[in-house]
Short mmCIF file of C-alpha atoms in Angstrom, two decimals:
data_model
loop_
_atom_site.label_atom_id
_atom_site.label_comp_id
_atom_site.label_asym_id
_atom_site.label_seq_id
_atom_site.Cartn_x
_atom_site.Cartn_y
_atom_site.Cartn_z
CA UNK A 1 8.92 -3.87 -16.08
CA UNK A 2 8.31 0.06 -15.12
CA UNK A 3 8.93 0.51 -11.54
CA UNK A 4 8.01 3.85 -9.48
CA UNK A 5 11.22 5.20 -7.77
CA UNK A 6 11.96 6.92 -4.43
CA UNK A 7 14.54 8.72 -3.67
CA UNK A 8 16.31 9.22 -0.91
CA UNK A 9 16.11 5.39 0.41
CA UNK A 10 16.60 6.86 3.98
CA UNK A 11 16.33 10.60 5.05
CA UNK A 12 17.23 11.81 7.84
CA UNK A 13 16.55 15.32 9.71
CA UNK A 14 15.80 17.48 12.53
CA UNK A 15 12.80 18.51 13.96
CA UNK A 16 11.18 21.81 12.35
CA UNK A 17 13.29 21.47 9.79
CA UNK A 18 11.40 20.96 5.61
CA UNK A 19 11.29 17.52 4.06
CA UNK A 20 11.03 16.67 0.09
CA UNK A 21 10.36 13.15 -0.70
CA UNK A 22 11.01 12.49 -4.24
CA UNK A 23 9.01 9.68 -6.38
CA UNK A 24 9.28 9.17 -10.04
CA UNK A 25 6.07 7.56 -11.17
CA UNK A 26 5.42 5.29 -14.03
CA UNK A 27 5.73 7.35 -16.99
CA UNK A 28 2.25 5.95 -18.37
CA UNK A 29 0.18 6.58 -14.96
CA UNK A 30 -1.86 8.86 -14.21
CA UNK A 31 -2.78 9.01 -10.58
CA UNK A 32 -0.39 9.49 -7.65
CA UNK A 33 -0.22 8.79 -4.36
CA UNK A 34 1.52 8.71 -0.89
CA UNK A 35 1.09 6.60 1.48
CA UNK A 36 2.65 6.43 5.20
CA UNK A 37 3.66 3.48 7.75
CA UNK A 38 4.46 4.25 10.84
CA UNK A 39 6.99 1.39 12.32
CA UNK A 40 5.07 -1.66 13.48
CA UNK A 41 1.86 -0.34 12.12
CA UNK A 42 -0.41 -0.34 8.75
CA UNK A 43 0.29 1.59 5.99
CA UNK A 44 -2.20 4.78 5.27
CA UNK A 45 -3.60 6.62 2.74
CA UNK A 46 -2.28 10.45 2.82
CA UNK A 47 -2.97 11.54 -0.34
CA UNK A 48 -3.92 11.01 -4.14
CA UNK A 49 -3.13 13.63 -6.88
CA UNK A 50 -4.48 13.56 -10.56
CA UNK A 51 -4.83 15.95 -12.76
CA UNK A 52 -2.21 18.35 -11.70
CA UNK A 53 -4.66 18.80 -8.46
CA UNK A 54 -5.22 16.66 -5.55
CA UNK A 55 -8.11 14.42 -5.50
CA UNK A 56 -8.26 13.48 -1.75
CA UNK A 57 -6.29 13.48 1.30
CA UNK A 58 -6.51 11.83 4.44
CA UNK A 59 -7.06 13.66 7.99
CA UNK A 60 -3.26 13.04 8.54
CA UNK A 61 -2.78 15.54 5.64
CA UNK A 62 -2.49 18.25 6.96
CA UNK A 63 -1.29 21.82 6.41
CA UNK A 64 2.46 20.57 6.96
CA UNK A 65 2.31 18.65 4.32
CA UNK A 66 2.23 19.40 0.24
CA UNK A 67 2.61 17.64 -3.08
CA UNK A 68 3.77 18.56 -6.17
CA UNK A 69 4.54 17.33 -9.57
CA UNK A 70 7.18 20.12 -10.47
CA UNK A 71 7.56 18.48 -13.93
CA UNK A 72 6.69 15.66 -16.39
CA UNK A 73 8.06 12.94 -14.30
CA UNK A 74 8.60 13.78 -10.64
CA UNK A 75 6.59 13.81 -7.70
CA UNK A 76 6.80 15.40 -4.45
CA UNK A 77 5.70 15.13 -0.48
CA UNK A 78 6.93 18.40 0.91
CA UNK A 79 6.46 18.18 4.94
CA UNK A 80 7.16 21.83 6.42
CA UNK A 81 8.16 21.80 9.44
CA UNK A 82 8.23 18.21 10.80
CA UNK A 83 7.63 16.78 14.13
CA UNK A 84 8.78 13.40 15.76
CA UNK A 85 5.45 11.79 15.19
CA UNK A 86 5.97 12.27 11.40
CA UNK A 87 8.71 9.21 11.67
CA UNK A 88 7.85 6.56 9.49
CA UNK A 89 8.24 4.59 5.89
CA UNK A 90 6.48 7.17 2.82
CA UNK A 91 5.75 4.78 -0.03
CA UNK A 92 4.79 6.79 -3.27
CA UNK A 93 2.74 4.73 -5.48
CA UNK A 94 0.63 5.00 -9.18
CA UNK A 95 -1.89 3.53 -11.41
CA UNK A 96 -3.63 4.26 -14.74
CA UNK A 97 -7.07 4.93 -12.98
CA UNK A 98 -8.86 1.65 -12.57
CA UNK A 99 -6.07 -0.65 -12.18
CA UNK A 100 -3.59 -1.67 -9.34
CA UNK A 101 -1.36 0.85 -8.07
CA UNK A 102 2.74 0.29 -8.07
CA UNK A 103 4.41 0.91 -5.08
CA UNK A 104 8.06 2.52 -4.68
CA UNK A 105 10.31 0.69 -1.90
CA UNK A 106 9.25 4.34 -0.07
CA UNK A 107 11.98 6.67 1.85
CA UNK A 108 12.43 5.62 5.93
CA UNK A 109 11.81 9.13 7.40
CA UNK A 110 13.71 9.81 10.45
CA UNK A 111 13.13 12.98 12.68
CA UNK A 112 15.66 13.54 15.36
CA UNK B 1 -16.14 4.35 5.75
CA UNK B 2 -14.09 1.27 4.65
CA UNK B 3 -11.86 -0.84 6.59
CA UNK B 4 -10.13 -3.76 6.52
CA UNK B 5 -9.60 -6.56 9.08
CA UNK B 6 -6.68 -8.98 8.97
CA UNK B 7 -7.50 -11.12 12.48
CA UNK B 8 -4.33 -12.69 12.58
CA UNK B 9 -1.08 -10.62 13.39
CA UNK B 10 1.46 -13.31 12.64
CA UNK B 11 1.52 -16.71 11.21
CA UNK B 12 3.88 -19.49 10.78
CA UNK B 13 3.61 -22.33 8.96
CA UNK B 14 6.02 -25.56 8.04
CA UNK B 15 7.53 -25.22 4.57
CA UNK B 16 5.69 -27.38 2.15
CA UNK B 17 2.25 -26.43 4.06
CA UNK B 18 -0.87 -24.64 3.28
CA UNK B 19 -1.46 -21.35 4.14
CA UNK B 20 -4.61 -19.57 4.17
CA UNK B 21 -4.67 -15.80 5.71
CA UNK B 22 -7.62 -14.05 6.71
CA UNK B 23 -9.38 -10.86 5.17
CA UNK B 24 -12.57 -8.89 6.44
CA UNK B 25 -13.55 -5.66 4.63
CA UNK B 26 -15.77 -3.54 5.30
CA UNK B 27 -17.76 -1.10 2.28
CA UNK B 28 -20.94 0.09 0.98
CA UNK B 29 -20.86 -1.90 -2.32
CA UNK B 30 -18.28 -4.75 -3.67
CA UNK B 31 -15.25 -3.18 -3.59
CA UNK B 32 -11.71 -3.35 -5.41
CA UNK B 33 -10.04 -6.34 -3.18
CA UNK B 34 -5.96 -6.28 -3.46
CA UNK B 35 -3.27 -8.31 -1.87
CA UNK B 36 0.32 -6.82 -1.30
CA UNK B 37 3.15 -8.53 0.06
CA UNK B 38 6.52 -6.57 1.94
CA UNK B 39 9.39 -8.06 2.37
CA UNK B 40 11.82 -6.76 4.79
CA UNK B 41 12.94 -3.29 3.99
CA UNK B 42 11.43 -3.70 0.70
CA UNK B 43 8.12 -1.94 -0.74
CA UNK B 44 4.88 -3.32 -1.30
CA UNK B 45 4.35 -5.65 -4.14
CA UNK B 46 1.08 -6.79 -5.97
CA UNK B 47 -0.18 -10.38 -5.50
CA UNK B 48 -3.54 -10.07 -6.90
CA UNK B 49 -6.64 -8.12 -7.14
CA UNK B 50 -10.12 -8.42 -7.47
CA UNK B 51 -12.36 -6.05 -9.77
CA UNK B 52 -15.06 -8.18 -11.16
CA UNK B 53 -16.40 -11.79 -12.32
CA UNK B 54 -14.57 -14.82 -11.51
CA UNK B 55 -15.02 -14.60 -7.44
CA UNK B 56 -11.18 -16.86 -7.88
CA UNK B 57 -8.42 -15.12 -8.25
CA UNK B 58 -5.08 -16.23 -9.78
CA UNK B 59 -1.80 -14.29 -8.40
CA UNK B 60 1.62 -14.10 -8.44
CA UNK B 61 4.12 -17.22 -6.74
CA UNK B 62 0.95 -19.61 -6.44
CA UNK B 63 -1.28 -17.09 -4.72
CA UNK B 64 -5.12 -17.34 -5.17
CA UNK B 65 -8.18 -15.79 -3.19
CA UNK B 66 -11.51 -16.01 -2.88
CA UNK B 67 -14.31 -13.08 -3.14
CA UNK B 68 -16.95 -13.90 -0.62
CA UNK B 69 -19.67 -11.13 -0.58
CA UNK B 70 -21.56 -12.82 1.79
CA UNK B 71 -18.62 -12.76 4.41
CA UNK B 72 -17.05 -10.21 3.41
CA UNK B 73 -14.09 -11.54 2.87
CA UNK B 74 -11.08 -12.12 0.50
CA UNK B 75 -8.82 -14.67 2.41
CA UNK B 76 -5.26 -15.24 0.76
CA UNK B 77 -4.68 -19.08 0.28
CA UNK B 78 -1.32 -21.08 -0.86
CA UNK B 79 -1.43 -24.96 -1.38
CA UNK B 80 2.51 -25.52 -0.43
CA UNK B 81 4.32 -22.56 1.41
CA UNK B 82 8.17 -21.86 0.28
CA UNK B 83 10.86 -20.76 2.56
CA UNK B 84 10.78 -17.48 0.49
CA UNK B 85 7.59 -16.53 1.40
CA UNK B 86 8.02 -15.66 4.42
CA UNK B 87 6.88 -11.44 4.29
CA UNK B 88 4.43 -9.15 5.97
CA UNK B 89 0.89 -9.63 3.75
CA UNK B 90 -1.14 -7.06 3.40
CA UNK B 91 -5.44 -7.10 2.38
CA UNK B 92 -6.26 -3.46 0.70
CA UNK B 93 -9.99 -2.33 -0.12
CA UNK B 94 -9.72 0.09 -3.38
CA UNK B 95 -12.68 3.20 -3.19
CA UNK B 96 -14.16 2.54 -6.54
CA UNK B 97 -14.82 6.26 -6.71
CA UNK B 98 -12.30 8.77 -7.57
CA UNK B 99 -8.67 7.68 -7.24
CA UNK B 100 -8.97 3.99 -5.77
CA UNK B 101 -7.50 5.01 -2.56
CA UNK B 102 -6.18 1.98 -0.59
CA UNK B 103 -7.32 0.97 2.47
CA UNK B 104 -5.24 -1.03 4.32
CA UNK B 105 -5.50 -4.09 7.00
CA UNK B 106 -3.13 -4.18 9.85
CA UNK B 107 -1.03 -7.39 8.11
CA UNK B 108 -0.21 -10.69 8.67
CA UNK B 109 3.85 -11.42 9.19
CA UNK B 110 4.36 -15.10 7.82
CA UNK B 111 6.63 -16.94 8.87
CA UNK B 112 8.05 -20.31 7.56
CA UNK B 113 10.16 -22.76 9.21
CA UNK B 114 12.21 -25.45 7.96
#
């Protein structure tokens, strides 16, 4: 079965410094998303992309952050200049529209 | 807005035992119901989903739920719990407009002893 992939698995950086999160979606979907969880927490809504555009974002969107799909098959969360707070689990995840998204097993984000 | 209740934060349960976990949601119309499950480390993986008609839904590993628009709620049932289920489950509303956004509930951790 198609599965979305993340890459890396676990990031690591220091504070200020830019972030890329990479996500290959299923090759058939459409729609694109991240999502975050914070450690010990639920997982939220940051962002959904069609169309080569973003359709919505979440307040926790913010100008830091950015998405991309630089080609046919990749899918990026750019975070600019990132701050502790941005620590957590970013799960990328598609769908064809109407139908149940697939998750990635998302990139642990840790900010020193 | 839309939001989603899960009023129990962790759960265990005998193996061999039902399980039922608990769903609230909150939206202006009958939404898109989902239920995830995440294993440690792991990402999040479909159980089921509502979108329409039968208010019973058949998942994944022996899953069902129920669709109750008059509670608003989708609670997460199992007739006999294996040790393997033991996860973090997860109730998501779906915005029927636009992109389906999730909307998640805080989860449930199971756990299952022997």
């Amino acid at each position: 079965e198609p599965e979305v992939t993340q890459t890396p698995s676990h990031q690591v950086t220091q504070m200020g410094q830019e972030v890329i999160l990479r996500c290959v979606p299923i090759s058939n979907h459409l729609y694109f998303y991240w999502y975050r969880q914070i450690l010990g927490q639920k997982v939220e809504f940051l962002v959904s992309f069609y169309n080569n555009e973003i359709s919505e974002k979440s307040e926790i969107f913010d100008d830091q952050f950015s998405v991309e799909r630089p080609d046919g098959s990749n899918f990026t969360l750019k975070i600019r200049s990132t701050k502790l707070e941005d620590s957590a689990m970013y799960f990328c995840a598609s769908s064809k529209g109407n139908q149940p998204q697939h998750f990635g097993d998302g990139t642990r984000l840790s900010i020193l | 807005a839309q939001s989603v209740t899960q009023p129990d934060i962790h759960i265990t349960v005998s193996e061999g035992a039902s399980l039922e976990l608990r769903c609230n949601y909150s939206y202006g119309a009958t939404p898109y119901l989902f239920w995830y499950v995440q294993s440690p480390g792991q990402g999040l993986q479909l159980l089921l989903k509502y979108f329409s008609g039968d208010t019973l839904v058949q998942g994944i590993k022996g899953f069902e739920a129920e669709f109750k628009r008059s509670q608003s709620s989708f609670n997460l049932r199992k007739p006999s719990v294996h040790w393997s289920d033991a996860a973090e489950y997860f109730c998501a509303v779906g915005d029927r407009t636009g992109a389906n956004n999730l909307f998640f509930g805080t989860g449930t951790r199971l756990t299952v002893i022997p």
